[in-house]
Amino acid sequence: ATLPAATARCGALAALRSAERGGAATGLMVTASHNPVGDNGVKLADPGGEMLAQAWEPLATELAGAADAGAVEASLRSVPTCAATVADNGGLVLVGRDTRPSGEALVAGALKGIAAVGGTARDCGVVTTPQLHWFVREHNAGRGATEAAYYEALAGAFKAIAPAASAGVPPLLVDAANGVGSVALDGLGVRLGGALAFEARNTGCGVLNERCGADFVQKERSWPESFCAAEDAGRAIASVDGDADRLVYIWAPAGGNVRLLDGDKIAALAARHLGALINDALGSGAARVGVVQTAY
């Protein structure tokens, strides 16, 4: 019952952040990510498409914990800008949500908060978290911030750096966590054409993140719902979470245990591949690509 008020406060903060950055758009994503379908929450994006600036996190925490209307007003007045600045610079917030049933009402709360401080909103509808962050960046760069443009950019980048698909290789299996990732896969698959064939499961008939999705797979080291050793041993399986901003891979040899390829390993393999491409382009083996791994 308290979440609509919380999203309203987040909406107000996102509009003020936009105004403080001269009217550059910020983002607000209504999602609880890898958590159960009954949960929900908010992720905020800065104008560059990255996470909200660390200096603003204490402001968000204070605002979220404000006990009453007076405390909310005091918290908003402590922000390094104010409603008057929103009127001067414009405060634009791009808003998205995942497929949770509670999302629509929480977006409505966010829109009220944005309007309450004089900001404006663009409702992007049901999108993945990476899509919303990309929309924010592209809008502020003056480029087309649309779903079609997102799929074209992603497919084009993949085709540019990935080796051509080999004949006879079975499709990549994808666990879509019964979330918004299945919607995005449909749009992306059309643009990929023959560059990558995949077969998506857990596309919405089951419960979001329940015995499926990247968090379940990583913690349990187990087959997600709709997959089994009898049919899928030896196949590569990609698993995303409910808002499609987490990715892990699993596979298992016949008769063997499930093996996990987590983000650390994926990053190392990506760096190795990019390093090979750079050295091919340079005609030498001098270039080295490193990966910075953090505890976040």
Coordinates of C-alpha atoms in Angstrom, one line a residue:
A1 CA 0.0 0.0 0.0
T2 CA 3.0 2.3 0.6
L3 CA 4.6 1.7 -2.8
P4 CA 2.6 4.2 -4.9
A5 CA 3.7 7.0 -2.5
A6 CA 7.3 5.8 -2.7
T7 CA 7.2 5.8 -6.5
A8 CA 5.7 9.3 -6.4
R9 CA 8.6 10.5 -4.3
C10 CA 11.1 8.8 -6.7
G11 CA 9.3 10.5 -9.6
A12 CA 9.7 13.9 -8.0
L13 CA 13.4 13.3 -7.3
A14 CA 14.1 12.1 -10.9
A15 CA 12.5 15.3 -12.2
L16 CA 14.6 17.4 -9.9
R17 CA 17.7 15.6 -11.0
S18 CA 16.8 16.2 -14.6
A19 CA 16.4 19.9 -13.8
E20 CA 19.7 20.0 -12.0
R21 CA 21.3 18.7 -15.2
G22 CA 19.8 21.4 -17.3
G23 CA 16.7 19.5 -18.4
A24 CA 18.5 16.4 -19.6
A25 CA 16.2 13.4 -19.3
T26 CA 16.5 11.0 -16.4
G27 CA 14.9 7.5 -16.1
L28 CA 12.6 5.7 -13.7
M29 CA 12.1 2.0 -14.0
V30 CA 9.4 0.3 -11.9
T31 CA 10.7 -3.2 -11.2
A32 CA 11.8 -5.6 -8.5
S33 CA 14.3 -7.2 -10.8
H34 CA 15.0 -10.8 -9.8
N35 CA 12.7 -10.8 -6.8
P36 CA 9.3 -12.5 -6.5
V37 CA 6.3 -11.3 -8.5
G38 CA 4.6 -9.8 -5.4
D39 CA 7.5 -7.4 -4.8
N40 CA 8.1 -4.2 -6.7
G41 CA 10.5 -1.2 -6.5
V42 CA 12.2 1.5 -8.5
K43 CA 15.5 1.9 -10.3
L44 CA 16.6 5.5 -11.3
A45 CA 18.9 6.3 -14.2
D46 CA 21.1 9.4 -14.7
P47 CA 21.2 11.4 -18.0
G48 CA 24.1 9.3 -19.4
G49 CA 22.1 6.1 -19.0
E50 CA 24.1 5.1 -16.0
M51 CA 22.8 4.6 -12.4
L52 CA 21.8 7.6 -10.4
A53 CA 24.8 9.6 -9.3
Q54 CA 26.1 8.3 -5.9
A55 CA 25.9 11.8 -4.4
W56 CA 22.2 11.7 -4.9
E57 CA 21.6 8.3 -3.2
P58 CA 21.5 9.8 0.3
L59 CA 18.8 12.2 -0.9
A60 CA 16.8 9.3 -2.3
T61 CA 17.1 7.4 1.0
E62 CA 16.0 10.4 3.0
L63 CA 13.1 11.0 0.8
A64 CA 12.0 7.4 0.8
G65 CA 12.0 7.3 4.6
A66 CA 10.2 10.6 5.1
A67 CA 7.4 10.0 7.7
D68 CA 4.8 12.5 6.6
A69 CA 4.0 15.2 4.0
G70 CA 6.1 17.8 6.0
A71 CA 9.1 15.6 6.0
V72 CA 8.7 14.9 2.2
E73 CA 8.6 18.6 1.6
A74 CA 11.7 19.2 3.7
S75 CA 13.5 16.4 1.9
L76 CA 12.7 17.9 -1.5
R77 CA 13.8 21.3 -0.4
S78 CA 17.2 19.8 0.5
V79 CA 17.7 18.7 -3.0
P80 CA 20.4 20.8 -4.9
T81 CA 17.6 22.2 -7.1
C82 CA 14.0 23.1 -6.6
A83 CA 10.7 23.2 -8.4
A84 CA 11.5 26.7 -9.7
T85 CA 14.6 25.2 -11.5
V86 CA 12.3 22.6 -13.0
A87 CA 10.2 25.4 -14.5
D88 CA 13.3 27.1 -15.8
N89 CA 15.2 24.1 -17.2
G90 CA 12.4 21.5 -17.7
G91 CA 12.5 18.2 -15.8
L92 CA 11.9 15.3 -18.1
V93 CA 11.7 11.7 -16.8
L94 CA 11.4 8.6 -19.0
V95 CA 9.3 6.0 -17.2
G96 CA 9.2 2.2 -17.8
R97 CA 7.9 -0.9 -16.0
D98 CA 8.3 -4.7 -16.2
T99 CA 5.4 -7.1 -16.5
R100 CA 4.4 -7.3 -12.8
P101 CA 0.7 -6.8 -12.1
S102 CA 1.4 -3.9 -9.7
G103 CA 3.5 -2.0 -12.2
E104 CA 0.8 0.1 -13.8
A105 CA -0.5 1.5 -10.6
L106 CA 3.1 2.3 -9.4
V107 CA 3.8 4.1 -12.7
A108 CA 0.7 6.2 -12.1
G109 CA 2.2 7.2 -8.7
A110 CA 5.5 8.1 -10.3
L111 CA 3.8 10.3 -12.9
K112 CA 2.0 12.2 -10.1
G113 CA 5.3 12.8 -8.3
I114 CA 6.9 14.1 -11.5
A115 CA 4.0 16.4 -12.2
A116 CA 3.9 17.6 -8.6
V117 CA 7.3 19.4 -8.9
G118 CA 6.5 20.7 -12.4
G119 CA 8.3 18.0 -14.4
T120 CA 7.1 16.1 -17.5
A121 CA 7.1 12.4 -18.2
R122 CA 7.3 10.1 -21.1
D123 CA 5.7 6.8 -20.4
C124 CA 7.7 4.1 -22.3
G125 CA 5.4 1.3 -21.2
V126 CA 6.6 -2.3 -20.7
V127 CA 10.3 -2.4 -21.4
T128 CA 13.4 -4.1 -20.0
T129 CA 15.6 -2.1 -17.6
P130 CA 18.5 -2.0 -20.2
Q131 CA 16.1 -0.6 -22.7
L132 CA 15.0 2.2 -20.4
H133 CA 18.7 3.1 -19.6
W134 CA 19.4 3.1 -23.4
F135 CA 16.3 5.3 -24.1
V136 CA 17.6 7.9 -21.6
R137 CA 21.1 8.0 -23.2
E138 CA 19.8 8.1 -26.7
H139 CA 17.2 10.8 -26.0
N140 CA 19.9 13.1 -24.5
A141 CA 22.2 12.4 -27.4
G142 CA 19.5 13.6 -29.8
R143 CA 19.0 10.2 -31.4
G144 CA 15.9 8.1 -31.9
A145 CA 15.0 6.6 -28.5
T146 CA 12.6 4.0 -29.7
E147 CA 12.3 0.2 -29.2
A148 CA 12.9 -0.3 -33.0
A149 CA 16.1 1.7 -32.8
Y150 CA 17.2 -0.3 -29.7
Y151 CA 16.8 -3.6 -31.5
E152 CA 18.5 -2.4 -34.6
A153 CA 21.5 -1.1 -32.6
L154 CA 21.8 -4.3 -30.6
A155 CA 21.5 -6.6 -33.5
G156 CA 23.9 -4.5 -35.6
A157 CA 26.5 -4.5 -32.9
F158 CA 26.2 -8.3 -32.4
K159 CA 26.5 -8.9 -36.2
A160 CA 29.6 -6.7 -36.2
I161 CA 31.6 -8.5 -33.5
A162 CA 30.2 -12.1 -33.4
P163 CA 31.4 -14.8 -35.7
A164 CA 29.0 -16.0 -38.3
A165 CA 26.6 -18.7 -37.2
S166 CA 27.8 -22.2 -38.1
A167 CA 25.5 -24.5 -40.0
G168 CA 24.1 -27.3 -37.9
V169 CA 24.6 -25.6 -34.6
P170 CA 21.4 -25.9 -32.5
P171 CA 19.6 -22.7 -31.4
L172 CA 20.7 -21.1 -28.2
L173 CA 18.2 -21.9 -25.4
V174 CA 16.9 -18.9 -23.4
D175 CA 15.2 -18.9 -20.1
A176 CA 13.2 -15.6 -20.1
A177 CA 12.1 -15.9 -16.5
N178 CA 8.4 -15.4 -17.5
G179 CA 9.2 -11.7 -17.7
V180 CA 9.6 -8.8 -20.0
G181 CA 12.7 -10.3 -21.6
S182 CA 10.5 -12.6 -23.7
V183 CA 8.9 -9.5 -25.3
A184 CA 12.3 -8.0 -26.1
L185 CA 13.5 -11.3 -27.5
D186 CA 10.7 -11.2 -30.1
G187 CA 11.8 -7.8 -31.3
L188 CA 15.4 -8.6 -31.3
G189 CA 15.0 -11.9 -33.0
V190 CA 13.5 -10.3 -36.1
R191 CA 16.5 -8.0 -36.5
L192 CA 19.1 -10.8 -35.9
G193 CA 17.9 -12.9 -38.8
G194 CA 20.2 -15.8 -39.3
A195 CA 23.0 -14.3 -37.2
L196 CA 21.8 -16.0 -34.0
A197 CA 19.0 -18.6 -33.7
F198 CA 17.5 -19.0 -30.3
E199 CA 14.6 -20.8 -28.6
A200 CA 12.9 -19.0 -25.7
R201 CA 11.2 -20.8 -22.9
N202 CA 9.4 -19.4 -19.8
T203 CA 8.0 -16.6 -21.9
G204 CA 5.0 -15.7 -19.7
C205 CA 2.9 -18.7 -19.1
G206 CA 4.4 -19.3 -15.6
V207 CA 5.1 -17.1 -12.6
L208 CA 7.7 -14.4 -12.9
N209 CA 11.1 -15.5 -11.5
E210 CA 9.5 -18.6 -9.8
R211 CA 12.0 -21.5 -10.2
C212 CA 13.4 -19.8 -13.3
G213 CA 15.5 -16.8 -14.2
A214 CA 19.1 -15.8 -13.7
D215 CA 19.0 -15.4 -9.9
F216 CA 17.4 -18.8 -9.4
V217 CA 19.9 -20.5 -11.7
Q218 CA 22.9 -18.8 -10.1
K219 CA 21.9 -19.6 -6.5
E220 CA 20.5 -23.1 -7.0
R221 CA 22.9 -24.3 -9.8
S222 CA 19.9 -26.2 -11.1
W223 CA 17.8 -26.5 -14.2
P224 CA 15.2 -23.8 -14.5
E225 CA 11.5 -24.6 -15.0
S226 CA 10.8 -25.9 -18.5
F227 CA 14.4 -27.3 -18.9
C228 CA 15.6 -30.8 -18.0
A229 CA 18.7 -33.0 -18.3
A230 CA 16.9 -35.5 -20.4
E231 CA 16.3 -33.0 -23.3
D232 CA 18.8 -30.3 -22.8
A233 CA 22.1 -31.8 -21.6
G234 CA 24.9 -30.5 -23.7
R235 CA 23.0 -27.4 -24.8
A236 CA 24.0 -23.8 -23.9
I237 CA 21.3 -22.0 -22.0
A238 CA 21.1 -18.3 -21.4
S239 CA 19.0 -17.2 -18.4
V240 CA 17.9 -13.6 -17.7
D241 CA 15.9 -12.2 -14.7
G242 CA 12.5 -10.6 -14.6
D243 CA 13.6 -7.2 -16.0
A244 CA 16.3 -8.7 -18.2
D245 CA 19.3 -6.9 -16.7
R246 CA 21.0 -10.0 -15.4
L247 CA 22.4 -12.7 -17.5
V248 CA 24.1 -16.1 -16.8
Y249 CA 24.7 -19.2 -18.9
I250 CA 24.5 -22.8 -17.8
W251 CA 25.2 -26.1 -19.4
A252 CA 25.6 -29.7 -18.3
P253 CA 27.2 -32.7 -20.0
A254 CA 25.1 -35.8 -20.2
G255 CA 24.9 -37.3 -16.8
G256 CA 26.9 -34.4 -15.3
N257 CA 26.0 -31.5 -12.9
V258 CA 24.8 -28.1 -14.1
R259 CA 27.7 -25.8 -14.7
L260 CA 27.5 -22.0 -14.3
L261 CA 29.0 -19.2 -16.5
D262 CA 28.4 -16.1 -14.4
G263 CA 29.0 -12.4 -15.1
D264 CA 32.7 -12.6 -14.1
K265 CA 33.4 -15.4 -16.6
I266 CA 31.2 -13.8 -19.3
A267 CA 33.2 -10.5 -18.9
A268 CA 36.5 -12.4 -19.2
L269 CA 35.4 -14.2 -22.4
A270 CA 34.0 -10.9 -23.9
A271 CA 37.4 -9.2 -23.2
R272 CA 39.3 -12.0 -24.8
H273 CA 37.1 -11.9 -27.9
L274 CA 37.3 -8.1 -28.2
G275 CA 41.1 -8.3 -27.7
A276 CA 41.3 -10.8 -30.6
L277 CA 39.2 -8.5 -32.8
I278 CA 41.4 -5.5 -32.0
N279 CA 44.6 -7.4 -32.7
D280 CA 43.2 -8.7 -36.0
A281 CA 42.4 -5.1 -37.0
L282 CA 45.9 -3.9 -36.0
G283 CA 47.7 -6.8 -37.5
S284 CA 49.6 -7.5 -34.3
G285 CA 49.2 -9.1 -30.9
A286 CA 50.2 -6.0 -29.0
A287 CA 46.8 -4.9 -27.7
R288 CA 45.6 -6.2 -24.4
V289 CA 42.1 -5.8 -23.0
G290 CA 41.5 -5.9 -19.2
V291 CA 38.4 -6.3 -17.1
V292 CA 37.7 -4.5 -13.8
Q293 CA 35.6 -6.7 -11.5
T294 CA 34.0 -5.2 -8.4
A295 CA 32.0 -6.5 -5.5
Y296 CA 28.9 -4.7 -6.6

